[in-house]
Structures are given as structure tokens and as C-alpha cells.
Amino acid sequence: MSTDVKQPAGLADSFDVIVIGGGPAGYPAAIRAAQNKLSVACIDEWKNRDGAPAFGGTCLNAGCIPSKALLESSELYYRLHEEFAQHGIKVAGAQLDLAQMQKRKSGIVRGMTQGILALFKGAGVTPLQGHGRLLAGRKVGFVAHDGTRRTLSARHVVLASGSAPIELRSAPFKAPYIVDSWGALDLDAVPKRLGVIGAGVIGLELGSVWRRLGAEVVVLEALPDFLTFADQQLAKEALRHFKKQGLDIRLGAKVTGAAVSGNAVDVAYTDAKGEQHLSVDRLVVAIGRRPYTKDLLANDSGVELDERGFIKVDEHCHTGAENVWAIGDCVRGPMLAHKGKEEGVMVADLIAGRFGEMNYKVVPSVIYTAPEIAWVGLTEEQVKASGRDYKVGVFPFLASGRARAMEQAAGFAKLIAARDDDEILGVHVIGPLAGELIAEAVLAMEYSASSEDLQRTIHAHPTLSEALHEAALAADKRAIDSLNR
Ligand code: FAD
Ligand code: NAD
């Protein structure tokens, strides 16, 4: 079914704001600009596998949403086999219906992406499906999917062109055998053996999906350490759980080649022991993403890229070219949907002459594995390196009545606070619904709360949120529900 939007006859050629890119950075920018009573068009060129154009970018079509749909389904399947008996629930004959699992995922994606069109309609944003290119003087060349060309103009242009997966020269993509994350979300059968290159966020999330559904999963990570960007106490705990779940994570493994042979992929890599070989049925390459700016900028657009290909911007996402802004994955900072969204909202407010600011110090990170991993602020390693004296409180979910009732008592909540003024510097959670729990820490840090502020805040019992409360108390050795060490 085509979801192509019919362009209204007599469409305006001139707008207050044109946003190029309709992902989680671009579409909120367009909506907020329209809320600010500006005339807005949002141009997006995304097409799904069936050729249907769709707003929502990587996140809604091939990233956050489809991956979370499959994570949820595969987690239920895993728990049904591994956990239900513990609850006293016997299930006989439960079977995997992968086609239905994929159908559910696609339905969620379709609903969410069509929802953006409804939001645009409600807010008064003009959706334009096709390619956008910034020309000099804030003119925008637009080529609709049917080939129709027009030159539009705007008082302000917001670039939100996103990112694309990095290809590994030694293991080039070759569908359906060697695939990127989008390909890994669309497998139509559970591979017996799945290889994943990169133990980053995508490698762990998608490796977990297919492991839970029965694949033997080997993850090859070039670095000698695990989750180097996370707090290392948390990383160690995570590695322990993933190994227990059967994820075979090989660190210090540098891939030197991958070739399709028959129906399998032969992967060659080197590690501390020398040359190694691995044969898998499917190989997922997840070694990071790069900014995507193909055919986005005319030579005289006035916008510059940095040495890594990101669009150069200041702290307010202004590019330096008059009234041209850039947000989301195509600019510096973490490649996260919520970071792009807030940048979009900030820019749309600044354009309208309102207040707008991003607090890059409190952008939460979540890895949607089981147990879930989430953090905000500094890791203990970063605090130590800063030289500031600090205290740490840790509360294990084993001591949480709610976590035990849920049969999810793995992991801990950890809070780091400054010794001098008690400011919360970082919070790291591995455990049930960590991604939801971290919101309290984000809010606390946004308001510059102290650990005492959290200690004096009443948390409902029995809830998982008590773990954060107790971690704050533990920082002053005043925890009630766990031993103070
Ligand atoms: P994109 O979402 O990439 O959107 C850019 C849009 O611009 C695309 O539709 C593209 O087609 C369009 N475009 C580009 N150039 C042009 C042009 N010249 N003309 C017209 N249109 C153009 N982040 C999270 O925060 N949480 C998660 O759980 C999460 N899970 C992820 C899972 C996976 C498998 C992947 C791959 C990513 C995940 N991410 C997640 C990252 C998240 O998807 C990105 O950070 C986010 O999509 C970036 O938003 P964006 O709007 O900057 O770019
Ligand atoms: P990543 O940067 O998270 O991880 C890439 C991993 O690959 C790193 O551990 C890196 O050391 C390793 N690597 C790099 N080159 C390698 C090589 N040649 N051989 C073996 N290992 C190698 O990148 P990703 O997992 O591809 O994710 C891309 C982006 O998407 C991330 O920035 C992430 O923020 C975003 N994302 C976020 C979420 C989430 O928020 N839950 C989920 C998925 C993706």
C-alpha cells in the first residue's frame, strides 16, 4: 500500500522554515516550528522495503521502534521457556511464529510512521516526500519521488539528514548473508549460527533478539574491553549476564575478511591467540554509524562538514551559514533519537525568537537488553579522572521486593555524588526497566539535585524506583534495605 502523500495543487514555494529530513530530529522540529505559528514544510526521502515512502527516518522505520518490537517479543518467548515454570505456570507446546512476530513489528512501524502524517496535518506542516538539497541563499531544490522538480525558498532551513551504517571494508554488505542492522531486523528465519561484528548497542540488542529466539550468537568486538563508553562496574555486570544467556562475546577480535561460501559466511579474524575462523549462516555488521549528507549541500550552500563528515554547528545547532541549522545524527554528539528531538525543539524555538537550550550533560543512554542498561551523567572512571572527590552508593535488585516478585532481581542501581556539595554526578542502572528508572535521575540532575534530595524523596513501595532511593542513601552509608559497606 502506498502511503505517498498527494501534494496539494498550488503548493506554496516559500516557507518560514523548511526542514530536510523527517526522522526523530526533523519531524519534531517541524511540528514545534508550526506550533510557533511559522509556515513549515518537511522534506523526507525515506522509502521502505516495499517502496512506500514513510516519515520517521531510521528510528521509526529501521531502528528504535522495530528493534524494540522484536526485543519485546523475543523476551516474552525467552521468559516463557526460562521463567514461567518458576512462577508455577506450565506451558506445553509453545511455538515460535516468526512470521507473525515480524508482522506485528511491521504493523507497529506502519502505525507510528502514518501517525507522523496525522501529526503534521494537525499542526499544519506541509509534508513533501522526495529529495531536498540546500542551495545558496536558503533556496532548497526539491525532487519529488515522481521526479517533479521545484525550487523552494525559506527564511530558515533545518538540516536533519541523519546517519547511515558504516560498512566494513573487510566484510562488505551482501544481502541476505552479510547485513546491516536493518537487514538483521528483517530476517525471515532464525539463523542456526549468527555472527555479529561490533559489541556496541546494536550488536548487543540485535544479538540478544536472535539469541533468545534460538540462534547461536558469536559477537566479535575489536576492542579488548567491553562497553568502554559505560561505567565499568556496570559493563562487568552486563558481560556476566550476557555470557550466562549464551551470547559468545569475543573481545580483542579484529575481522580481517568475510566471504559468502555456499549458504554460509566464512569470517576470518585475529585475536590474542592469532588467526581465527568462524562459519555462520548470517553476519550482522554493527560497527557504528556515520553522518549522512549525500547530495544534501550545494557547493555554495555555506555549510561546512568536519573531518568526520558531521555538519559543523555551534552549541545552538547553528551552522554558521545565515539562518541554516542542523540537528540530530548529522551533527556532533550521541546518535540518539531523543538527543535529536530536543535539538529540533530547541532550534524551532530559537527560530521563533523564544528561549531554547540543550543540556548535553544530561542526555540519558539506554541499552534495551535484558537486564536493561541505562545511565546519565559521568561514569565512575570519568569522575575519578576529573580529580573531584566523590562517593558511591550501590543498591542490588536482589534486595528489591518488587524485582524479586517480577523474577527480575539481577543487576543494581549505582549513584555517584560529589563529596563537597553532594551534587549527583552520574547514575547507572542495570536491571529491570532500567530505561524507565533512569528518567528520575535525569530529572534530578536537570534540577541539579543532591543525593540528599533523592534520599528525602518518598518512593512508593514496593516499586523498582526504590532502588534509586536506596542507592542515594547508600552513598552516605544510610541504606535501609541493604548492608552499608
Ligand atoms: P534519521 O532518523 O536517520 O532520519 C533522517 C531522515 O532524513 C531519513 O528519513 C532520511 O531518509 C532523510 N534524508 C536524508 N537526507 C535527505 C535529503 N537530502 N532529502 C530528504 N530526506 C533526506 N536511538 C535511540 O535513542 N533509542 C533507541 O532505542 C535506538 N535504537 C536504534 C536501533 C537501531 C537498529 C538503529 C540503527 C538506531 C537506533 N537508534 C536509537 C538511533 C536512532 O535511530 C537515531 O539516533 C535517530 O534516528 C537519528 O534521528 P535523525 O532524525 O537525526 O536521523
Ligand atoms: P556503537 O558505536 O554503539 O558500537 C560499535 C562497536 O563496534 C564498538 O564497540 C566498536 O568498538 C566496535 N567496532 C568498531 N569497528 C570494529 C571492527 N572493525 N571489528 C569489530 N568491532 C568493531 O555502534 P552501533 O552499535 O553500530 O550503533 C550505532 C549508533 O546507533 C550508536 O551511536 C547508538 O547510539 C545508536 N543506537 C542506539 C540505541 C539505543 O539507544 N538503545 C540502539 C541502537 C543504536
Coordinates of C-alpha atoms and ligand atoms in Angstrom, one line a residue:
M1 CA 0.0 0.0 0.0
S2 CA 1.5 3.4 -1.0
T3 CA 1.4 6.0 1.7
D4 CA 2.7 8.7 -0.7
V5 CA 1.1 12.0 0.2
K6 CA -0.6 13.7 -2.7
Q7 CA 1.0 17.2 -3.0
P8 CA -1.7 19.9 -2.9
A9 CA -2.1 21.8 -6.1
G10 CA -0.9 25.4 -5.8
L11 CA 1.6 24.5 -3.1
A12 CA 3.5 27.5 -1.7
D13 CA 7.1 27.8 -2.9
S14 CA 8.1 29.9 0.1
F15 CA 8.0 28.9 3.8
D16 CA 9.3 30.4 7.1
V17 CA 11.0 27.1 7.8
I18 CA 12.0 24.1 5.6
V19 CA 13.2 21.0 7.4
I20 CA 15.2 18.5 5.3
G21 CA 14.8 15.1 7.0
G22 CA 11.7 13.7 8.7
G23 CA 13.3 11.4 11.4
P24 CA 13.1 11.9 15.1
A25 CA 15.2 15.1 14.9
G26 CA 13.4 16.7 11.8
Y27 CA 9.7 15.9 12.4
P28 CA 9.6 17.4 16.0
A29 CA 11.5 20.5 14.7
A30 CA 8.8 20.9 12.0
I31 CA 5.9 20.4 14.5
R32 CA 7.3 22.8 17.1
A33 CA 8.0 25.4 14.3
A34 CA 4.3 25.1 13.2
Q35 CA 3.2 25.4 16.9
N36 CA 5.2 28.6 16.9
K37 CA 2.9 29.9 14.1
L38 CA 5.5 29.6 11.4
S39 CA 4.8 28.2 7.9
V40 CA 6.7 24.9 7.6
A41 CA 7.5 22.2 5.1
C42 CA 9.3 18.9 6.0
I43 CA 11.0 17.1 3.2
D44 CA 11.9 13.4 3.5
E45 CA 13.1 10.8 1.0
W46 CA 12.8 7.6 3.1
K47 CA 11.3 4.6 1.3
N48 CA 10.6 1.3 3.0
R49 CA 11.4 -2.1 1.5
D50 CA 8.1 -2.3 -0.3
G51 CA 8.9 1.1 -2.0
A52 CA 6.4 3.0 0.2
P53 CA 7.6 6.4 1.3
A54 CA 7.4 7.0 5.1
F55 CA 8.3 9.7 7.5
G56 CA 10.1 8.8 10.8
G57 CA 13.6 8.2 9.4
T58 CA 15.9 5.4 10.7
C59 CA 14.3 5.4 14.2
L60 CA 10.7 4.6 13.3
N61 CA 11.4 2.6 10.2
A62 CA 14.6 0.6 10.8
G63 CA 15.9 1.4 14.3
C64 CA 14.4 2.2 17.7
I65 CA 10.9 1.1 17.1
P66 CA 11.2 -2.2 15.1
S67 CA 14.1 -3.3 17.3
K68 CA 12.2 -2.7 20.4
A69 CA 9.2 -4.6 19.0
L70 CA 11.4 -7.6 18.4
L71 CA 13.2 -7.2 21.7
E72 CA 9.8 -7.3 23.5
S73 CA 8.6 -10.4 21.5
S74 CA 11.8 -12.3 21.9
E75 CA 12.0 -11.5 25.6
L76 CA 8.4 -12.9 26.1
Y77 CA 9.4 -16.1 24.2
Y78 CA 12.6 -16.4 26.3
R79 CA 10.8 -15.9 29.6
L80 CA 8.0 -18.3 28.6
H81 CA 10.7 -21.0 28.3
E82 CA 13.1 -20.0 31.0
E83 CA 11.0 -18.3 33.7
F84 CA 7.3 -19.2 33.6
A85 CA 7.9 -22.6 35.3
Q86 CA 9.5 -20.6 38.2
H87 CA 6.2 -18.7 38.6
G88 CA 4.3 -22.0 38.6
I89 CA 3.0 -21.7 35.1
K90 CA 3.3 -24.7 32.9
V91 CA 3.1 -24.1 29.2
A92 CA 3.2 -27.0 26.9
G93 CA 3.7 -26.9 23.1
A94 CA 4.5 -23.2 22.9
Q95 CA 6.0 -22.5 19.4
L96 CA 7.7 -19.6 17.7
D97 CA 5.8 -18.0 14.8
L98 CA 8.4 -15.7 13.4
A99 CA 6.2 -14.6 10.5
Q100 CA 3.6 -13.3 13.0
M101 CA 6.4 -11.7 15.1
Q102 CA 7.6 -9.8 12.1
K103 CA 4.1 -8.9 11.0
R104 CA 3.4 -7.4 14.4
K105 CA 6.6 -5.4 14.2
S106 CA 5.8 -4.1 10.7
G107 CA 2.3 -3.1 11.9
I108 CA 3.7 -1.1 14.7
V109 CA 6.1 0.7 12.3
R110 CA 3.3 1.4 9.9
G111 CA 1.1 2.8 12.6
M112 CA 3.8 5.0 14.0
T113 CA 5.0 6.4 10.7
Q114 CA 1.5 7.1 9.5
G115 CA 0.9 8.8 12.8
I116 CA 3.5 11.4 11.9
L117 CA 1.4 12.4 8.8
A118 CA -1.6 12.8 11.2
L119 CA 0.6 15.0 13.5
F120 CA 1.7 17.1 10.5
K121 CA -1.9 17.5 9.4
G122 CA -2.9 18.6 12.9
A123 CA -0.1 21.0 13.3
G124 CA -0.3 22.4 9.8
V125 CA 3.1 21.2 8.5
T126 CA 3.4 20.6 4.7
P127 CA 4.8 17.1 4.1
L128 CA 7.0 16.8 1.0
Q129 CA 8.2 13.3 0.1
G130 CA 11.3 13.3 -2.0
H131 CA 14.9 14.6 -2.0
G132 CA 15.9 18.0 -0.6
R133 CA 19.1 19.9 -1.4
L134 CA 20.3 23.1 0.2
L135 CA 21.3 25.7 -2.4
A136 CA 22.8 29.2 -1.8
G137 CA 20.7 31.8 -0.1
R138 CA 18.4 29.3 1.7
K139 CA 16.9 28.1 -1.6
V140 CA 16.0 24.4 -1.5
G141 CA 16.0 22.1 -4.5
F142 CA 13.2 19.6 -4.1
V143 CA 12.8 16.5 -6.3
A144 CA 9.5 14.6 -5.5
H145 CA 9.5 10.8 -5.8
D146 CA 7.7 11.1 -9.1
G147 CA 10.6 13.2 -10.5
T148 CA 8.9 16.6 -10.3
R149 CA 11.4 19.3 -9.6
R150 CA 10.8 22.6 -7.8
T151 CA 12.9 25.3 -6.2
L152 CA 11.6 26.4 -2.8
S153 CA 12.8 29.1 -0.5
A154 CA 12.8 29.6 3.2
R155 CA 13.7 32.2 5.9
H156 CA 15.3 29.3 7.9
V157 CA 16.4 25.8 6.8
V158 CA 16.9 23.0 9.3
L159 CA 19.1 20.1 8.1
A160 CA 18.2 16.8 9.8
S161 CA 19.5 14.2 7.3
G162 CA 20.5 11.6 9.9
S163 CA 23.1 8.8 9.6
A164 CA 23.8 5.5 7.8
P165 CA 25.6 2.3 8.9
I166 CA 29.3 2.1 8.4
E167 CA 30.4 -0.6 6.1
L168 CA 33.4 -2.7 7.0
R169 CA 35.9 -2.9 4.1
S170 CA 36.9 -6.5 5.1
A171 CA 33.2 -7.6 5.3
P172 CA 31.2 -5.7 2.7
F173 CA 27.4 -6.0 2.9
K174 CA 26.0 -8.8 0.8
A175 CA 22.3 -9.4 1.4
P176 CA 20.9 -11.7 2.7
Y177 CA 24.2 -13.1 4.2
I178 CA 26.1 -10.0 5.4
V179 CA 23.7 -7.4 6.5
D180 CA 23.4 -4.1 8.4
S181 CA 21.0 -3.6 11.4
W182 CA 18.0 -3.1 9.1
G183 CA 18.7 -6.4 7.5
A184 CA 19.2 -8.0 10.9
L185 CA 15.7 -6.8 11.9
D186 CA 14.1 -8.4 8.8
L187 CA 15.4 -12.0 8.9
D188 CA 12.7 -14.4 7.9
A189 CA 14.1 -17.4 9.7
V190 CA 16.1 -17.8 12.9
P191 CA 19.7 -18.5 11.7
K192 CA 21.3 -21.5 13.4
R193 CA 24.6 -19.5 13.7
L194 CA 24.6 -15.7 13.7
G195 CA 27.8 -13.7 13.7
V196 CA 27.8 -10.0 14.8
I197 CA 30.7 -7.7 14.3
G198 CA 30.7 -5.0 17.0
A199 CA 29.6 -5.4 20.6
G200 CA 28.1 -1.9 20.7
V201 CA 24.5 -1.0 21.3
I202 CA 23.1 -2.5 18.1
G203 CA 25.3 -5.7 18.3
L204 CA 24.0 -6.4 21.9
E205 CA 20.4 -5.6 21.3
L206 CA 20.0 -7.5 18.0
G207 CA 22.4 -10.3 19.1
S208 CA 20.0 -10.7 22.1
V209 CA 16.9 -10.8 19.9
W210 CA 18.2 -13.7 17.8
R211 CA 19.9 -15.5 20.8
R212 CA 16.6 -15.6 22.6
L213 CA 14.9 -17.0 19.6
G214 CA 17.4 -19.8 19.5
A215 CA 20.4 -18.8 17.4
E216 CA 23.9 -19.5 18.4
V217 CA 25.3 -15.9 18.5
V218 CA 29.0 -15.0 18.3
V219 CA 29.8 -11.3 18.8
L220 CA 33.3 -10.1 17.6
E221 CA 34.5 -6.9 19.2
A222 CA 37.7 -5.3 18.1
L223 CA 38.4 -3.6 21.5
P224 CA 39.9 -5.6 24.3
D225 CA 37.4 -4.2 26.8
F226 CA 33.6 -4.4 26.9
L227 CA 31.3 -1.4 26.7
T228 CA 34.1 1.0 27.0
F229 CA 31.7 4.0 27.0
A230 CA 29.8 2.8 30.0
D231 CA 30.6 2.7 33.7
Q232 CA 33.0 -0.3 34.0
Q233 CA 31.3 -1.8 37.1
L234 CA 28.1 -1.9 35.1
A235 CA 29.9 -3.2 32.0
K236 CA 31.3 -6.1 34.0
E237 CA 27.9 -7.0 35.4
A238 CA 26.4 -6.8 31.9
L239 CA 29.1 -9.0 30.4
R240 CA 28.5 -11.6 33.1
H241 CA 24.7 -11.7 32.3
F242 CA 25.1 -11.8 28.5
K243 CA 27.6 -14.7 28.8
K244 CA 25.2 -16.6 31.1
Q245 CA 22.5 -16.1 28.4
G246 CA 24.7 -17.8 25.9
L247 CA 26.0 -14.7 23.9
D248 CA 29.5 -15.7 22.9
I249 CA 31.3 -12.3 23.1
R250 CA 34.9 -12.4 21.9
L251 CA 36.9 -9.3 22.8
G252 CA 40.0 -8.1 21.0
A253 CA 38.8 -9.8 17.8
K254 CA 39.8 -7.9 14.6
V255 CA 37.9 -9.1 11.5
T256 CA 40.3 -9.5 8.5
G257 CA 37.8 -10.9 6.0
A258 CA 34.3 -12.3 5.4
A259 CA 33.2 -14.2 2.3
V260 CA 30.0 -15.9 1.4
S261 CA 30.6 -19.5 0.6
G262 CA 27.5 -21.6 -0.4
N263 CA 24.8 -20.7 2.2
A264 CA 27.3 -19.7 4.9
V265 CA 29.7 -16.8 5.7
D266 CA 33.3 -17.6 6.5
V267 CA 34.7 -14.9 8.8
A268 CA 38.4 -14.6 9.4
Y269 CA 39.7 -12.6 12.4
T270 CA 42.7 -12.2 14.6
D271 CA 42.8 -12.1 18.4
A272 CA 45.5 -12.6 21.1
K273 CA 45.9 -16.2 20.1
G274 CA 46.4 -15.5 16.4
E275 CA 44.3 -16.1 13.3
Q276 CA 40.8 -17.5 13.9
H277 CA 37.9 -18.6 11.6
L278 CA 34.2 -18.7 12.2
S279 CA 31.5 -20.0 10.0
V280 CA 28.0 -18.5 10.4
D281 CA 24.7 -18.5 8.5
R282 CA 24.2 -14.8 8.7
L283 CA 26.6 -12.0 9.6
V284 CA 25.5 -8.6 11.0
V285 CA 27.9 -5.7 10.8
A286 CA 27.2 -3.2 13.5
I287 CA 30.4 -1.1 14.0
G288 CA 28.8 2.3 14.2
R289 CA 27.1 4.8 12.0
R290 CA 28.3 7.8 10.1
P291 CA 26.6 11.1 9.3
Y292 CA 24.6 11.0 6.1
T293 CA 24.8 14.1 3.9
K294 CA 24.8 12.7 0.4
D295 CA 23.6 15.3 -2.2
L296 CA 22.4 17.5 0.7
L297 CA 24.5 20.6 0.2
A298 CA 25.4 22.6 -2.9
N299 CA 29.0 23.7 -3.0
D300 CA 27.9 27.3 -2.4
S301 CA 25.4 26.5 0.4
G302 CA 27.8 28.0 3.0
V303 CA 27.5 24.9 5.3
E304 CA 30.7 23.1 6.3
L305 CA 31.4 19.5 7.3
D306 CA 34.1 18.5 9.8
E307 CA 36.8 15.9 9.2
R308 CA 34.5 13.1 10.1
G309 CA 31.7 14.3 7.8
F310 CA 29.4 15.8 10.5
I311 CA 27.8 19.1 9.7
K312 CA 29.6 21.8 11.8
V313 CA 27.4 23.5 14.3
D314 CA 27.7 25.6 17.5
E315 CA 26.0 24.7 20.8
H316 CA 22.7 26.0 19.5
C317 CA 22.9 23.9 16.3
H318 CA 23.6 26.9 14.1
T319 CA 25.8 26.0 11.1
G320 CA 27.4 29.4 10.6
A321 CA 25.5 29.9 7.3
E322 CA 22.8 32.6 7.9
N323 CA 19.6 31.0 9.3
V324 CA 20.8 27.4 8.5
W325 CA 20.6 25.0 11.3
A326 CA 21.5 21.3 11.7
I327 CA 20.3 18.7 14.2
G328 CA 20.3 15.0 15.1
D329 CA 22.7 12.3 13.9
C330 CA 24.2 14.5 11.2
V331 CA 25.8 16.7 13.9
R332 CA 28.2 16.1 16.8
G333 CA 27.1 14.3 20.0
P334 CA 25.5 11.0 20.7
M335 CA 23.5 9.4 17.9
L336 CA 20.2 9.1 19.9
A337 CA 16.7 9.8 18.9
H338 CA 15.9 11.8 22.0
K339 CA 19.0 14.0 21.6
G340 CA 17.9 14.8 18.0
K341 CA 14.4 15.5 19.1
E342 CA 15.4 18.1 21.8
E343 CA 17.8 19.7 19.4
G344 CA 14.9 20.1 16.9
V345 CA 12.6 21.6 19.5
M346 CA 15.4 24.0 20.6
V347 CA 16.1 25.2 17.1
A348 CA 12.4 25.7 16.3
D349 CA 12.0 27.8 19.4
L350 CA 15.2 29.8 18.7
I351 CA 13.9 30.5 15.2
A352 CA 10.7 31.8 16.6
G353 CA 12.6 34.1 19.0
R354 CA 11.9 32.0 22.0
F355 CA 14.2 30.6 24.6
G356 CA 15.9 27.3 23.6
E357 CA 18.8 25.4 25.1
M358 CA 20.2 21.8 25.3
N359 CA 21.7 20.4 28.4
Y360 CA 24.1 17.9 26.8
K361 CA 25.4 16.9 30.2
V362 CA 22.2 15.0 31.0
V363 CA 21.4 13.0 27.8
P364 CA 20.3 9.5 29.0
S365 CA 21.6 6.4 27.3
V366 CA 19.6 3.1 27.3
I367 CA 20.6 -0.4 26.0
Y368 CA 17.4 -2.4 25.7
T369 CA 18.9 -5.8 26.6
A370 CA 17.7 -8.0 29.5
P371 CA 18.8 -6.9 32.0
E372 CA 18.3 -3.4 30.6
I373 CA 21.2 -0.9 30.9
A374 CA 20.7 2.8 31.4
W375 CA 22.8 5.7 32.6
V376 CA 23.1 9.5 32.7
G377 CA 26.0 11.8 33.6
L378 CA 29.5 10.7 34.3
T379 CA 30.9 7.2 34.8
E380 CA 32.9 6.5 37.9
E381 CA 36.0 6.4 35.7
Q382 CA 35.3 9.9 34.4
V383 CA 34.6 11.3 37.8
K384 CA 37.9 9.7 39.1
A385 CA 39.8 11.2 36.1
S386 CA 38.3 14.7 36.9
G387 CA 40.0 14.6 40.3
R388 CA 36.8 15.6 42.2
D389 CA 36.3 13.7 45.4
Y390 CA 33.2 11.5 45.2
K391 CA 31.1 8.9 47.0
V392 CA 29.2 6.0 45.5
G393 CA 26.0 4.2 46.6
V394 CA 25.0 0.9 45.1
F395 CA 21.8 -1.0 45.6
P396 CA 21.4 -4.6 44.3
F397 CA 18.0 -5.5 42.8
L398 CA 18.3 -8.7 44.7
A399 CA 17.2 -6.7 47.8
S400 CA 14.2 -5.2 45.9
G401 CA 10.9 -6.9 46.8
R402 CA 9.3 -5.8 43.5
A403 CA 12.2 -7.0 41.4
R404 CA 12.1 -10.4 43.1
A405 CA 8.3 -10.6 42.6
M406 CA 8.9 -9.9 39.0
E407 CA 11.6 -12.7 38.9
Q408 CA 14.0 -9.9 37.6
A409 CA 16.3 -9.4 40.5
A410 CA 19.5 -9.1 38.5
G411 CA 21.7 -6.1 38.5
F412 CA 22.0 -2.9 40.6
A413 CA 21.4 0.9 40.7
K414 CA 24.5 3.0 41.3
L415 CA 24.7 6.7 42.2
I416 CA 27.8 8.8 42.2
A417 CA 27.8 12.1 44.1
A418 CA 30.4 14.8 44.8
R419 CA 31.8 14.8 48.3
D420 CA 32.0 18.6 48.5
D421 CA 28.4 19.7 47.7
D422 CA 26.6 16.3 47.3
E423 CA 25.7 17.1 43.7
I424 CA 24.6 14.0 41.7
L425 CA 27.3 13.4 39.0
G426 CA 26.1 10.1 37.5
V427 CA 23.6 7.4 37.8
H428 CA 24.0 3.9 36.3
V429 CA 21.4 1.2 36.3
I430 CA 21.4 -2.4 35.1
G431 CA 18.3 -4.2 35.9
P432 CA 14.5 -4.4 35.2
L433 CA 13.1 -1.4 33.3
A434 CA 16.4 0.5 33.8
G435 CA 15.4 2.7 30.9
E436 CA 12.3 3.9 32.7
L437 CA 14.1 4.2 36.1
I438 CA 16.7 6.5 34.7
A439 CA 14.2 9.2 33.9
E440 CA 14.1 10.1 37.7
A441 CA 17.9 10.5 37.7
V442 CA 17.7 12.7 34.5
L443 CA 15.1 14.9 36.2
A444 CA 17.1 15.1 39.4
M445 CA 20.3 16.1 37.5
E446 CA 18.5 18.6 35.3
Y447 CA 17.4 20.3 38.5
S448 CA 20.9 20.0 40.0
A449 CA 19.6 17.8 42.8
S450 CA 21.9 16.5 45.5
S451 CA 21.9 12.9 46.7
E452 CA 20.2 14.1 49.9
D453 CA 17.3 15.5 47.7
L454 CA 16.8 11.9 46.4
Q455 CA 17.2 10.5 49.9
R456 CA 14.4 12.7 51.2
T457 CA 12.0 12.0 48.4
I458 CA 9.3 9.4 49.1
H459 CA 9.3 6.5 46.7
A460 CA 6.3 4.1 46.6
H461 CA 6.7 0.6 48.0
P462 CA 7.2 -1.9 46.5
T463 CA 8.5 -0.3 43.3
L464 CA 11.6 -0.7 41.3
S465 CA 12.2 3.1 41.8
E466 CA 13.1 2.3 45.4
A467 CA 16.4 1.1 44.1
L468 CA 17.4 4.6 43.2
H469 CA 16.3 5.9 46.5
E470 CA 18.3 3.3 48.3
A471 CA 21.4 3.9 46.1
A472 CA 21.2 7.6 47.1
L473 CA 21.0 6.6 50.8
A474 CA 23.9 4.1 50.3
A475 CA 26.1 6.9 49.1
D476 CA 26.1 8.2 52.7
K477 CA 26.0 4.6 54.2
R478 CA 22.4 5.1 55.3
A479 CA 20.7 2.5 53.1
I480 CA 17.9 0.7 55.0
D481 CA 17.3 -2.3 52.8
S482 CA 20.8 -3.4 52.0
L483 CA 24.1 -3.6 54.0
N484 CA 26.2 -0.4 54.0
R485 CA 29.7 -1.3 53.2
Ligands
FAD1 P1 17.3 9.7 10.8 O1 16.4 9.0 11.7 O2 18.3 8.9 10.1 O3 16.4 10.5 9.8 C1 16.9 11.2 8.7 C2 15.8 11.3 7.6 O4 16.3 12.2 6.7 C3 15.7 9.9 6.9 O5 14.3 9.7 6.7 C4 16.4 10.2 5.6 O6 15.8 9.4 4.5 C5 16.1 11.7 5.4 N1 17.0 12.3 4.5 C6 18.4 12.3 4.5 N2 18.9 13.1 3.5 C7 17.8 13.7 2.9 C8 17.6 14.6 1.8 N3 18.7 15.2 1.3 N4 16.4 14.9 1.4 C9 15.3 14.3 2.0 N5 15.4 13.5 3.0 C10 16.6 13.2 3.5 N6 18.2 5.7 19.3 C11 17.6 5.9 20.5 O7 17.6 7.0 21.0 N7 17.0 4.8 21.1 C12 17.0 3.6 20.5 O8 16.4 2.6 21.1 C13 17.6 3.4 19.3 N8 17.6 2.2 18.6 C14 18.2 2.1 17.4 C15 18.2 0.8 16.8 C16 18.8 0.7 15.6 C17 18.8 -0.7 14.9 C18 19.4 1.8 14.9 C19 20.0 1.7 13.6 C20 19.4 3.0 15.5 C21 18.8 3.2 16.8 N9 18.8 4.4 17.4 C22 18.2 4.6 18.7 C23 19.4 5.6 16.9 C24 18.4 6.5 16.2 O9 17.7 5.7 15.2 C25 19.0 7.7 15.6 O10 19.7 8.4 16.6 C26 17.9 8.6 15.1 O11 17.1 8.0 14.1 C27 18.5 9.9 14.5 O12 17.5 10.8 14.0 P2 17.7 11.8 12.8 O13 16.3 12.4 12.6 O14 18.9 12.6 13.1 O15 18.1 10.9 11.6
NAD2 P1 28.4 1.6 18.6 O1 29.3 2.7 18.4 O2 27.5 1.6 19.7 O3 29.2 0.2 18.7 C1 30.1 -0.2 17.7 C2 31.0 -1.3 18.2 O4 31.7 -1.9 17.2 C3 32.1 -0.7 19.2 O5 32.1 -1.5 20.4 C4 33.3 -0.7 18.4 O6 34.5 -0.9 19.2 C5 33.1 -2.0 17.5 N1 33.9 -2.0 16.3 C6 34.2 -0.9 15.5 N2 34.9 -1.4 14.4 C7 35.0 -2.7 14.6 C8 35.6 -3.7 13.8 N3 36.3 -3.5 12.7 N4 35.6 -5.0 14.3 C9 34.9 -5.3 15.4 N5 34.3 -4.4 16.2 C10 34.4 -3.1 15.8 O7 27.6 1.5 17.2 P2 26.3 0.6 16.8 O8 26.1 -0.4 17.8 O9 26.5 0.3 15.3 O10 25.2 1.7 16.9 C11 25.2 2.9 16.1 C12 24.6 4.1 16.8 O11 23.2 3.8 16.9 C13 25.1 4.3 18.1 O12 25.7 5.6 18.2 C14 24.0 4.2 19.1 O13 23.9 5.3 19.9 C15 22.7 4.2 18.2 N6 21.8 3.2 18.7 C16 21.3 3.5 19.9 C17 20.4 2.5 20.5 C18 19.8 2.8 21.9 O14 19.8 4.0 22.2 N7 19.3 1.8 22.6 C19 20.2 1.3 19.9 C20 20.9 1.0 18.7 C21 21.6 2.0 18.1

